[in-house]
PDB file of C-alpha atoms in Angstrom:
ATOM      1  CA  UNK M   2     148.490-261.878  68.297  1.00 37.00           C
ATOM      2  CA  UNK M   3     147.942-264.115  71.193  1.00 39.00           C
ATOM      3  CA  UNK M   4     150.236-266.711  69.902  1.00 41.00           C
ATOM      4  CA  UNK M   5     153.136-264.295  69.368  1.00 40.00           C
ATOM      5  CA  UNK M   6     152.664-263.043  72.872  1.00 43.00           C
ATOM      6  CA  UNK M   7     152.404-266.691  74.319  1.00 47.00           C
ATOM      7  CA  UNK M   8     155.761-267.239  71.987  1.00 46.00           C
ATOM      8  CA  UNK M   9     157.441-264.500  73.157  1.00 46.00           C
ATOM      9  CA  UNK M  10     156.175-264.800  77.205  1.00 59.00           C
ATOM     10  CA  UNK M  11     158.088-268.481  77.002  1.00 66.00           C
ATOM     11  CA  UNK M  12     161.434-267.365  75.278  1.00 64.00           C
ATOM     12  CA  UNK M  13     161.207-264.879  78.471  1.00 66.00           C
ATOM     13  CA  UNK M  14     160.574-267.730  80.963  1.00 71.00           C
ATOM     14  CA  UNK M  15     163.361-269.544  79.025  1.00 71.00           C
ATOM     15  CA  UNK M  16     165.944-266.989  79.680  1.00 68.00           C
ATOM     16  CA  UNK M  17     164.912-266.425  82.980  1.00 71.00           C
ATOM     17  CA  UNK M  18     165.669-269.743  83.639  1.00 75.00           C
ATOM     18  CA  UNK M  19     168.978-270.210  81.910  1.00 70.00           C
ATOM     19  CA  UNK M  20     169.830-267.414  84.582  1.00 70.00           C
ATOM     20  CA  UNK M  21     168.848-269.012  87.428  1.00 72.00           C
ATOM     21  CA  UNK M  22     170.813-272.318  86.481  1.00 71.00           C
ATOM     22  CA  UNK M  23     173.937-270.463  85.508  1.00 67.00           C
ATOM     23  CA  UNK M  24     173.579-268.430  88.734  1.00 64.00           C
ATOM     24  CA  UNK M  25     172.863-271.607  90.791  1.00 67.00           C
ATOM     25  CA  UNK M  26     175.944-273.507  89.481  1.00 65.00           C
ATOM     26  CA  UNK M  27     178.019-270.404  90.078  1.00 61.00           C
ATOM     27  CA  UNK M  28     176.781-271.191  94.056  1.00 60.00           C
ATOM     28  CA  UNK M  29     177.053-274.504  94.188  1.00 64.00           C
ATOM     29  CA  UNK M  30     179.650-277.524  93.553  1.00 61.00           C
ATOM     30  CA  UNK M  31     177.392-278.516  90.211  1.00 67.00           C
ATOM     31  CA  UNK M  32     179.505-277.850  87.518  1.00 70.00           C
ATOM     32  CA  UNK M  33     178.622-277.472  83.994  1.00 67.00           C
ATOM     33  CA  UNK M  34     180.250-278.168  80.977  1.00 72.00           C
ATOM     34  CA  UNK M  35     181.503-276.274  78.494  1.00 72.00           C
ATOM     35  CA  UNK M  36     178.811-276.854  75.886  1.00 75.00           C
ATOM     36  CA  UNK M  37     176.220-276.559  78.251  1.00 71.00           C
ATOM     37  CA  UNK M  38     177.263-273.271  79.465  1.00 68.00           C
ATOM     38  CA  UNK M  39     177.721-271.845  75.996  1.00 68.00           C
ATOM     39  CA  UNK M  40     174.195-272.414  74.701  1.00 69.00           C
ATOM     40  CA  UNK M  41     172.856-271.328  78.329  1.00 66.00           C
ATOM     41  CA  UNK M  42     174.562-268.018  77.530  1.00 65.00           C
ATOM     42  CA  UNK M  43     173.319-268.007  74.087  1.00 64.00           C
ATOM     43  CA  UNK M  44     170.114-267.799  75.165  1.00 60.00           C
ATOM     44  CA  UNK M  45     170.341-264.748  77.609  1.00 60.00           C
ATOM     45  CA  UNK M  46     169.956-261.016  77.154  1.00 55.00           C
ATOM     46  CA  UNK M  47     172.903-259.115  78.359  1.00 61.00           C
ATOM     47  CA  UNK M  48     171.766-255.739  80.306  1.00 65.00           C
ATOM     48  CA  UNK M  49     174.151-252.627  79.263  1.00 71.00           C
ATOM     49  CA  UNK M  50     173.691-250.116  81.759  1.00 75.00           C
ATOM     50  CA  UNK M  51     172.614-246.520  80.138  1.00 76.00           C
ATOM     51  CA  UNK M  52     172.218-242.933  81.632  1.00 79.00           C
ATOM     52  CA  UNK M  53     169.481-240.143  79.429  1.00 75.00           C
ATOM     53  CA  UNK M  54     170.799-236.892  79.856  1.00 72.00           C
ATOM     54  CA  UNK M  55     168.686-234.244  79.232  1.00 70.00           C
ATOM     55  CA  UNK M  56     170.397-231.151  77.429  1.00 71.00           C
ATOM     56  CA  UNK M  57     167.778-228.802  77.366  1.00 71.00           C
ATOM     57  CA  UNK M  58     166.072-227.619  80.949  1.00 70.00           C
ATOM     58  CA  UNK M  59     162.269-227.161  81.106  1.00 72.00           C
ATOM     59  CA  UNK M  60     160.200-226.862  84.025  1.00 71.00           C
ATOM     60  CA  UNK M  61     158.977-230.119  83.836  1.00 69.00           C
ATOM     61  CA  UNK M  62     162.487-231.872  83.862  1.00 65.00           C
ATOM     62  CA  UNK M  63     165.158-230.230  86.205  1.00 65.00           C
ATOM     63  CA  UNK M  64     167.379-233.160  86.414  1.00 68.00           C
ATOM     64  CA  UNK M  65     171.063-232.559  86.711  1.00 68.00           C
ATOM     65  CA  UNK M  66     173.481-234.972  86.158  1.00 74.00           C
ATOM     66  CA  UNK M  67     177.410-235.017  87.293  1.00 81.00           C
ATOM     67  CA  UNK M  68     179.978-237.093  86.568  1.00 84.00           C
ATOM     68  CA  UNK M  69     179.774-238.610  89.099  1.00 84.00           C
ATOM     69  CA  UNK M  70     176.427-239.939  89.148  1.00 84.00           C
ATOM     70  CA  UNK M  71     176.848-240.888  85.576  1.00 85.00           C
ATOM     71  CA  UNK M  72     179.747-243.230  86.389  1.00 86.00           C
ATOM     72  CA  UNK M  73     177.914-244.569  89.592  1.00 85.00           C
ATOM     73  CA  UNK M  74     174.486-245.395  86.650  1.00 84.00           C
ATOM     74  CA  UNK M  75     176.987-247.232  84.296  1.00 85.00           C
ATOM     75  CA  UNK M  76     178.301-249.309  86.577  1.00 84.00           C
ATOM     76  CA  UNK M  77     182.378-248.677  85.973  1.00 87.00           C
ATOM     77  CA  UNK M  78     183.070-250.999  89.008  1.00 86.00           C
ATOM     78  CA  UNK M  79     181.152-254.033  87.692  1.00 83.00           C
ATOM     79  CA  UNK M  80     182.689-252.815  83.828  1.00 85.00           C
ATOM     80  CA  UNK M  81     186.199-253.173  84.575  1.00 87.00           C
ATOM     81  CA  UNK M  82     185.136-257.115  84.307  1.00 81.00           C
ATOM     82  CA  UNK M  83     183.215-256.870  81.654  1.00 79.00           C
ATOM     83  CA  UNK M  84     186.155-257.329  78.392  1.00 79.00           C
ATOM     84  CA  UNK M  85     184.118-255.370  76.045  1.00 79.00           C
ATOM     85  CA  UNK M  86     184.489-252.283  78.353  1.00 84.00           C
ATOM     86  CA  UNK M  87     187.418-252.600  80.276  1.00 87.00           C
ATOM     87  CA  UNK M  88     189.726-250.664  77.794  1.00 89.00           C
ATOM     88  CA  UNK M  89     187.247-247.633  77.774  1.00 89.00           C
ATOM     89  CA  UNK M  90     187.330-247.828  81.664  1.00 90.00           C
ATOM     90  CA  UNK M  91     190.706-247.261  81.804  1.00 91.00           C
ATOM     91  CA  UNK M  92     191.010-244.881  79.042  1.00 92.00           C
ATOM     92  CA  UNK M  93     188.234-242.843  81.061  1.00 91.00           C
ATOM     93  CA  UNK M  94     189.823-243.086  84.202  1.00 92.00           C
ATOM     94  CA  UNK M  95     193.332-242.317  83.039  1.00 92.00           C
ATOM     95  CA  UNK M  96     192.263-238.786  81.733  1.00 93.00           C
ATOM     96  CA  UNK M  97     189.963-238.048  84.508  1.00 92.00           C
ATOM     97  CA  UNK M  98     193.142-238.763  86.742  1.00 91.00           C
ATOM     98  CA  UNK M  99     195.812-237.061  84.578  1.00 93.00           C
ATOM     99  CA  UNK M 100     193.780-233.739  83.100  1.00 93.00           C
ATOM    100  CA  UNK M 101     190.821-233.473  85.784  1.00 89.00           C
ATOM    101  CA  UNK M 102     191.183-234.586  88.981  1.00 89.00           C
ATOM    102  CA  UNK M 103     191.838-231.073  90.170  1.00 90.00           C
ATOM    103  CA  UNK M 104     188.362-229.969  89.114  1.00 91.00           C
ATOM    104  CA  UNK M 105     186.135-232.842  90.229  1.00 90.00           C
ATOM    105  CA  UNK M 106     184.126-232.895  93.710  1.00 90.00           C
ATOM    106  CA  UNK M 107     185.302-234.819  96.417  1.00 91.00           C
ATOM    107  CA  UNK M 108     182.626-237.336  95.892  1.00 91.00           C
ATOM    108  CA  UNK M 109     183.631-237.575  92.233  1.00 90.00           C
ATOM    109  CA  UNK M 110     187.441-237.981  93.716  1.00 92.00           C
ATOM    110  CA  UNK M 111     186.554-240.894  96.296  1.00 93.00           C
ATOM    111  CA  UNK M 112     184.649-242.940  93.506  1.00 92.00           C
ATOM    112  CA  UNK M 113     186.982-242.241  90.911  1.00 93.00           C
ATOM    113  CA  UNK M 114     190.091-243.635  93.296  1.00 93.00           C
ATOM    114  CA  UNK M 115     187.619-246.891  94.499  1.00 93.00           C
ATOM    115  CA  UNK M 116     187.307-247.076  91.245  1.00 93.00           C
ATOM    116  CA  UNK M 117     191.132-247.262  90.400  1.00 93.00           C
ATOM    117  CA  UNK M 118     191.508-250.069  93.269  1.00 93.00           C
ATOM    118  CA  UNK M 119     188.741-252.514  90.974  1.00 92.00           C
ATOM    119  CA  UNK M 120     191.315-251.692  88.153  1.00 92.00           C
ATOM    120  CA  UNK M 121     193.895-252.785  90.091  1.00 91.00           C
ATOM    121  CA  UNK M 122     192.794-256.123  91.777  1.00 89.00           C
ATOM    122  CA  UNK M 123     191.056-256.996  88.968  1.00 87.00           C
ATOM    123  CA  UNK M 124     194.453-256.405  87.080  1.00 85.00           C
ATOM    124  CA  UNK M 125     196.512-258.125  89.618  1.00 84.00           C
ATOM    125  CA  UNK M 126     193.949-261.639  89.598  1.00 80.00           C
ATOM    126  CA  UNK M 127     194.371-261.598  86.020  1.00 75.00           C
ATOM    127  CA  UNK M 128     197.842-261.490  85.543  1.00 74.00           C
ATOM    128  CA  UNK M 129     199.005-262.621  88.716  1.00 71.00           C
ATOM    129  CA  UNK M 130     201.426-265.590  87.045  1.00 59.00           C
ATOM    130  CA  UNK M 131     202.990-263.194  84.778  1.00 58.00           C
ATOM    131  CA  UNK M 132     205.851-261.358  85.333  1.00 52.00           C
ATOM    132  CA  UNK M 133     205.096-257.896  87.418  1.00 53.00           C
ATOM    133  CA  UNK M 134     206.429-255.797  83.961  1.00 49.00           C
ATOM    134  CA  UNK M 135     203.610-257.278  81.761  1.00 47.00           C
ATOM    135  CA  UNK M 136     200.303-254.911  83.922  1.00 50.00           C
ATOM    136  CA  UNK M 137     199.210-252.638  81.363  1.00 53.00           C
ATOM    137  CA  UNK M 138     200.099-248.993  81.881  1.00 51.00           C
ATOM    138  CA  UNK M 139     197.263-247.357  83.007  1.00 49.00           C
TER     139      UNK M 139
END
């Protein structure tokens, strides 16, 4: 048992420090290669942000979610970079916007249109040498 612990503690210690190299060469001039980069990201566990929501009340747990706290615990703004959940952040945001908007809080309203504005910068980096008809219709 000790072994497996002492196994898994370094393949810990190894990730953590494939994240601190890929996050110091992101700060500094060092560049790394292609190869290099790909096995460091091999190596690390990716974090996918998750909300519990409780259906049932008790008297213990009285926690009350809204939408807006939900997309604030997911992390939509850091999302719309992430390709694996950029389509479902726009998909999201396009119905809130079209069938919703009326009935969400102001709160909900603000975040949902700083929201939008990621979408759209992000959009606008990305295809910024294409021709202005090619942005996707949100």
């Amino acid at each position: 048992m000790l072994l497996l612990s002492k196994g898994l503690n370094n393949n810990i210690l190894l990730r953590i420090r494939n994240i601190r190299r890929i996050y110091r060469q992101s700060l500094t001039n060092e560049k790394l290669s292609v190869d290099e980069f790909k096995s460091l990201l091999e190596n690390v566990v990716f974090y996918q942000p998750h909300i519990y929501l409780n259906m049932n009340v008790t008297r213990e747990v009285t926690i009350t979610s809204t939408i807006t706290d939900a997309l604030i615990r997911l992390d939509m703004k850091s999302a719309v970079h992430d390709i694996r959940r950029f389509n479902y952040v726009c998909k999201l945001v396009k119905y809130l916007l079209m069938h919703r908007l009326h009935t969400l809080s102001g709160r909900s309203q603000i975040y949902l249109i700083e929201l939008l504005k990621v979408i759209m910068n992000h959009g606008e980096k990305a295809f910024q040498f294409l021709q202005p008809c090619s942005f996707r219709e949100l």
